[in-house]
Amino acid sequence: WRTKPEQSSPRRGGAGGAVMAVPPQEFGNGEFDDNHGLARMSTSAQMAMVKEGAIQVPIAWFATACCCFWIPMLCFFAAANVLSNCEEDISTFLRVYGLVGVLLVPCMQTLIVAAAFAGNRFCFKFAGRLHVVTALGQLVMVIVGWVFWGGTSEVACYHGDGFHEHADINPRTLLLVWLVLGTVGSSCFLFGVCAQAAGLSAGGGSVHPG
């Protein structure tokens, strides 16, 4: 008895455009993508890999507490200096912006690891896709921050010669710094998304032998 040989995925190569046969591959418990020639890891394999690297969660929280504690601290100090007759509520915005920007990454990592240990495939996939949603949420916060900053004035929001309980931090100046950094980060994120989409569309077509 002769078994049917495995089909190979064609791929063009060489200067003459000859078609070369590439044998099917597998990566761990993954599946072979015949259209793109890529090994796609299954959800179960991804969950197992995340559980093996669960030590990253306490490390992420510890690193955040040690290295980034000053970010919300500055935001809260500056928010306390906002005058009551300020045109926009930049005091609340600074507090929210400072906390979200610091706690978002470790919270997302915790959700992904928790879903992996719970064995819930739906929650695991949903938590993994939340990175894009949270990045878009940060972009929205940057846009709202620019609106708040443009709708306020120095005279109505901060008194430089007045008494400041914690530190002499101008809230509008601090907000401007965070908005510039957030704009640069959001621009890099959008550029990466566009580049990835362009790469997928360019390599999306399968090659058939001529």
mmCIF file of C-alpha atoms in Angstrom:
data_model
loop_
_atom_site.group_PDB
_atom_site.id
_atom_site.type_symbol
_atom_site.label_atom_id
_atom_site.label_comp_id
_atom_site.label_asym_id
_atom_site.label_seq_id
_atom_site.Cartn_x
_atom_site.Cartn_y
_atom_site.Cartn_z
ATOM 1 C CA TRP A 1 0.000 0.000 0.000
ATOM 2 C CA ARG A 2 1.223 3.457 -0.861
ATOM 3 C CA THR A 3 0.147 6.450 1.138
ATOM 4 C CA LYS A 4 -0.678 9.714 -0.543
ATOM 5 C CA PRO A 5 2.256 12.117 -0.217
ATOM 6 C CA GLU A 6 1.713 15.309 1.729
ATOM 7 C CA GLN A 7 0.992 18.343 -0.354
ATOM 8 C CA SER A 8 3.536 21.092 -0.216
ATOM 9 C CA SER A 9 2.846 24.779 -0.246
ATOM 10 C CA PRO A 10 4.197 26.392 -3.426
ATOM 11 C CA ARG A 11 6.449 29.398 -3.134
ATOM 12 C CA ARG A 12 8.094 31.427 -5.845
ATOM 13 C CA GLY A 13 11.814 31.848 -5.665
ATOM 14 C CA GLY A 14 14.844 32.611 -7.754
ATOM 15 C CA ALA A 15 15.301 35.172 -10.467
ATOM 16 C CA GLY A 16 13.206 33.234 -12.952
ATOM 17 C CA GLY A 17 10.185 33.088 -10.684
ATOM 18 C CA ALA A 18 10.335 29.291 -10.401
ATOM 19 C CA VAL A 19 7.965 27.649 -7.978
ATOM 20 C CA MET A 20 9.606 25.823 -5.080
ATOM 21 C CA ALA A 21 7.810 23.333 -2.872
ATOM 22 C CA VAL A 22 7.875 24.150 0.815
ATOM 23 C CA PRO A 23 6.891 21.285 3.135
ATOM 24 C CA PRO A 24 4.185 21.912 5.724
ATOM 25 C CA GLN A 25 5.432 22.991 9.138
ATOM 26 C CA GLU A 26 4.063 23.015 12.622
ATOM 27 C CA PHE A 27 5.037 25.081 15.621
ATOM 28 C CA GLY A 28 4.304 23.411 18.940
ATOM 29 C CA ASN A 29 0.571 22.848 19.056
ATOM 30 C CA GLY A 30 -0.017 25.353 16.311
ATOM 31 C CA GLU A 31 -1.510 25.072 12.876
ATOM 32 C CA PHE A 32 0.135 25.679 9.544
ATOM 33 C CA ASP A 33 -1.250 28.579 7.555
ATOM 34 C CA ASP A 34 -1.049 27.384 3.947
ATOM 35 C CA ASN A 35 -1.768 30.825 2.498
ATOM 36 C CA HIS A 36 0.995 32.737 4.239
ATOM 37 C CA GLY A 37 3.471 29.991 5.086
ATOM 38 C CA LEU A 38 3.329 30.947 8.768
ATOM 39 C CA ALA A 39 2.985 28.774 11.840
ATOM 40 C CA ARG A 40 -0.070 29.937 13.777
ATOM 41 C CA MET A 41 -0.094 28.993 17.440
ATOM 42 C CA SER A 42 -3.360 27.661 18.821
ATOM 43 C CA THR A 43 -5.161 29.312 21.728
ATOM 44 C CA SER A 44 -4.333 26.418 24.061
ATOM 45 C CA ALA A 45 -0.637 26.742 23.279
ATOM 46 C CA GLN A 46 -0.778 30.488 23.842
ATOM 47 C CA MET A 47 -2.494 29.999 27.207
ATOM 48 C CA ALA A 48 0.143 27.468 28.251
ATOM 49 C CA MET A 49 2.917 29.866 27.286
ATOM 50 C CA VAL A 50 1.291 32.702 29.251
ATOM 51 C CA LYS A 51 0.961 30.501 32.335
ATOM 52 C CA GLU A 52 4.642 29.616 32.134
ATOM 53 C CA GLY A 53 5.504 33.321 32.134
ATOM 54 C CA ALA A 54 3.084 34.280 34.917
ATOM 55 C CA ILE A 55 5.991 35.586 36.997
ATOM 56 C CA GLN A 56 5.943 38.632 34.728
ATOM 57 C CA VAL A 57 2.767 39.906 36.424
ATOM 58 C CA PRO A 58 4.244 40.624 39.891
ATOM 59 C CA ILE A 59 7.391 41.903 38.192
ATOM 60 C CA ALA A 60 5.289 44.323 36.127
ATOM 61 C CA TRP A 61 3.448 45.587 39.215
ATOM 62 C CA PHE A 62 6.682 45.947 41.187
ATOM 63 C CA ALA A 63 8.428 47.783 38.352
ATOM 64 C CA THR A 64 5.433 50.076 37.914
ATOM 65 C CA ALA A 65 5.333 50.912 41.618
ATOM 66 C CA CYS A 66 9.077 51.564 41.801
ATOM 67 C CA CYS A 67 9.628 53.417 38.535
ATOM 68 C CA CYS A 68 6.343 55.160 37.734
ATOM 69 C CA PHE A 69 4.916 56.207 41.099
ATOM 70 C CA TRP A 70 5.971 59.804 40.458
ATOM 71 C CA ILE A 71 3.710 60.183 37.410
ATOM 72 C CA PRO A 72 0.336 60.083 39.219
ATOM 73 C CA MET A 73 1.947 61.894 42.151
ATOM 74 C CA LEU A 74 2.828 64.867 39.947
ATOM 75 C CA CYS A 75 -0.626 64.776 38.374
ATOM 76 C CA PHE A 76 -2.336 64.843 41.777
ATOM 77 C CA PHE A 77 -0.069 67.635 43.025
ATOM 78 C CA ALA A 78 -0.780 69.696 39.917
ATOM 79 C CA ALA A 79 -4.510 68.948 40.118
ATOM 80 C CA ALA A 80 -4.575 70.371 43.643
ATOM 81 C CA ASN A 81 -3.299 73.694 42.259
ATOM 82 C CA VAL A 82 -6.153 74.163 39.776
ATOM 83 C CA LEU A 83 -8.287 77.172 40.671
ATOM 84 C CA SER A 84 -12.007 76.755 41.185
ATOM 85 C CA ASN A 85 -12.869 79.215 38.397
ATOM 86 C CA CYS A 86 -10.948 77.274 35.716
ATOM 87 C CA GLU A 87 -12.878 76.989 32.457
ATOM 88 C CA GLU A 88 -12.531 73.181 32.291
ATOM 89 C CA ASP A 89 -12.234 70.493 34.955
ATOM 90 C CA ILE A 90 -8.585 69.767 34.231
ATOM 91 C CA SER A 91 -8.120 68.797 37.876
ATOM 92 C CA THR A 92 -10.138 65.586 37.475
ATOM 93 C CA PHE A 93 -8.681 64.972 34.039
ATOM 94 C CA LEU A 94 -5.108 65.122 35.367
ATOM 95 C CA ARG A 95 -5.897 62.608 38.107
ATOM 96 C CA VAL A 96 -7.570 60.170 35.710
ATOM 97 C CA TYR A 97 -4.906 60.604 33.044
ATOM 98 C CA GLY A 98 -2.094 59.963 35.526
ATOM 99 C CA LEU A 99 -3.659 56.799 36.944
ATOM 100 C CA VAL A 100 -4.777 55.299 33.631
ATOM 101 C CA GLY A 101 -1.437 55.873 31.950
ATOM 102 C CA VAL A 102 0.443 54.017 34.704
ATOM 103 C CA LEU A 103 -1.951 51.221 35.705
ATOM 104 C CA LEU A 104 -3.178 50.216 32.261
ATOM 105 C CA VAL A 105 -0.292 47.927 31.268
ATOM 106 C CA PRO A 106 -0.036 45.862 34.491
ATOM 107 C CA CYS A 107 -3.830 45.573 34.677
ATOM 108 C CA MET A 108 -3.994 44.219 31.132
ATOM 109 C CA GLN A 109 -1.189 41.753 31.855
ATOM 110 C CA THR A 110 -3.014 40.570 34.977
ATOM 111 C CA LEU A 111 -6.256 40.013 33.061
ATOM 112 C CA ILE A 112 -4.516 37.954 30.384
ATOM 113 C CA VAL A 113 -2.731 35.723 32.905
ATOM 114 C CA ALA A 114 -5.899 35.311 35.006
ATOM 115 C CA ALA A 115 -7.865 34.224 31.934
ATOM 116 C CA ALA A 116 -5.125 31.744 31.025
ATOM 117 C CA PHE A 117 -5.141 30.142 34.487
ATOM 118 C CA ALA A 118 -8.949 30.053 34.503
ATOM 119 C CA GLY A 119 -8.872 28.147 31.217
ATOM 120 C CA ASN A 120 -11.456 30.459 29.679
ATOM 121 C CA ARG A 121 -10.590 30.691 26.001
ATOM 122 C CA PHE A 122 -13.114 33.446 25.269
ATOM 123 C CA CYS A 123 -11.869 35.706 28.076
ATOM 124 C CA PHE A 124 -8.269 34.992 27.083
ATOM 125 C CA LYS A 125 -8.865 36.051 23.486
ATOM 126 C CA PHE A 126 -10.908 39.061 24.606
ATOM 127 C CA ALA A 127 -8.213 40.199 27.052
ATOM 128 C CA GLY A 128 -5.568 39.876 24.358
ATOM 129 C CA ARG A 129 -7.573 42.079 22.004
ATOM 130 C CA LEU A 130 -8.150 44.706 24.693
ATOM 131 C CA HIS A 131 -4.681 46.096 23.991
ATOM 132 C CA VAL A 132 -5.997 47.679 20.816
ATOM 133 C CA VAL A 133 -9.102 48.981 22.595
ATOM 134 C CA THR A 134 -7.082 50.511 25.416
ATOM 135 C CA ALA A 135 -4.665 52.094 22.945
ATOM 136 C CA LEU A 136 -7.601 53.690 21.161
ATOM 137 C CA GLY A 137 -8.939 54.795 24.548
ATOM 138 C CA GLN A 138 -5.652 56.513 25.288
ATOM 139 C CA LEU A 139 -5.863 58.234 21.914
ATOM 140 C CA VAL A 140 -9.330 59.520 22.827
ATOM 141 C CA MET A 141 -7.993 60.805 26.153
ATOM 142 C CA VAL A 142 -5.217 62.661 24.348
ATOM 143 C CA ILE A 143 -7.759 64.314 22.052
ATOM 144 C CA VAL A 144 -9.958 65.281 25.010
ATOM 145 C CA GLY A 145 -6.891 66.611 26.802
ATOM 146 C CA TRP A 146 -6.029 68.878 23.882
ATOM 147 C CA VAL A 147 -9.601 70.186 23.905
ATOM 148 C CA PHE A 148 -9.364 70.882 27.645
ATOM 149 C CA TRP A 149 -5.983 72.544 27.329
ATOM 150 C CA GLY A 150 -7.115 74.727 24.436
ATOM 151 C CA GLY A 151 -10.267 75.758 26.299
ATOM 152 C CA THR A 152 -8.472 76.962 29.427
ATOM 153 C CA SER A 153 -6.321 79.954 30.255
ATOM 154 C CA GLU A 154 -3.347 80.456 32.541
ATOM 155 C CA VAL A 155 -5.003 83.248 34.523
ATOM 156 C CA ALA A 156 -8.192 81.340 35.316
ATOM 157 C CA CYS A 157 -6.592 77.997 36.185
ATOM 158 C CA TYR A 158 -3.360 78.703 38.073
ATOM 159 C CA HIS A 159 -2.083 81.352 40.437
ATOM 160 C CA GLY A 160 1.691 81.197 40.389
ATOM 161 C CA ASP A 161 2.199 83.454 43.410
ATOM 162 C CA GLY A 162 -0.472 81.790 45.538
ATOM 163 C CA PHE A 163 -0.151 79.129 48.217
ATOM 164 C CA HIS A 164 0.345 75.595 46.898
ATOM 165 C CA GLU A 165 -0.087 72.816 49.412
ATOM 166 C CA HIS A 166 2.180 70.221 47.788
ATOM 167 C CA ALA A 167 4.346 71.682 45.031
ATOM 168 C CA ASP A 168 4.505 74.677 42.717
ATOM 169 C CA ILE A 169 3.419 72.783 39.616
ATOM 170 C CA ASN A 170 1.524 74.569 36.877
ATOM 171 C CA PRO A 171 -1.317 72.188 35.906
ATOM 172 C CA ARG A 172 -1.603 73.497 32.347
ATOM 173 C CA THR A 173 2.130 73.140 31.772
ATOM 174 C CA LEU A 174 2.151 69.590 33.117
ATOM 175 C CA LEU A 175 -0.905 68.733 31.038
ATOM 176 C CA LEU A 176 0.827 70.092 27.945
ATOM 177 C CA VAL A 177 3.873 67.887 28.581
ATOM 178 C CA TRP A 178 1.737 64.742 28.977
ATOM 179 C CA LEU A 179 -0.287 65.605 25.882
ATOM 180 C CA VAL A 180 2.824 66.018 23.741
ATOM 181 C CA LEU A 181 4.180 62.675 24.949
ATOM 182 C CA GLY A 182 0.781 61.032 24.475
ATOM 183 C CA THR A 183 0.480 62.427 20.966
ATOM 184 C CA VAL A 184 3.879 61.028 20.008
ATOM 185 C CA GLY A 185 3.019 57.625 21.486
ATOM 186 C CA SER A 186 -0.389 57.499 19.787
ATOM 187 C CA SER A 187 1.169 58.483 16.465
ATOM 188 C CA CYS A 188 3.699 55.652 16.755
ATOM 189 C CA PHE A 189 0.887 53.220 17.574
ATOM 190 C CA LEU A 190 -1.179 54.295 14.569
ATOM 191 C CA PHE A 191 1.875 54.078 12.333
ATOM 192 C CA GLY A 192 2.542 50.538 13.557
ATOM 193 C CA VAL A 193 -1.073 49.507 12.946
ATOM 194 C CA CYS A 194 -1.018 50.951 9.424
ATOM 195 C CA ALA A 195 2.321 49.287 8.664
ATOM 196 C CA GLN A 196 1.048 45.928 9.908
ATOM 197 C CA ALA A 197 -2.160 46.259 7.894
ATOM 198 C CA ALA A 198 -0.155 47.145 4.792
ATOM 199 C CA GLY A 199 2.112 44.137 5.331
ATOM 200 C CA LEU A 200 -0.833 41.776 5.724
ATOM 201 C CA SER A 201 -2.558 43.105 2.621
ATOM 202 C CA ALA A 202 0.655 42.849 0.599
ATOM 203 C CA GLY A 203 1.296 39.227 1.598
ATOM 204 C CA GLY A 204 -2.308 38.107 1.802
ATOM 205 C CA GLY A 205 -2.563 36.533 -1.627
ATOM 206 C CA SER A 206 -1.570 32.906 -2.046
ATOM 207 C CA VAL A 207 0.813 31.943 -4.822
ATOM 208 C CA HIS A 208 -0.291 29.289 -7.273
ATOM 209 C CA PRO A 209 2.002 27.470 -9.670
ATOM 210 C CA GLY A 210 1.900 28.905 -13.173
#
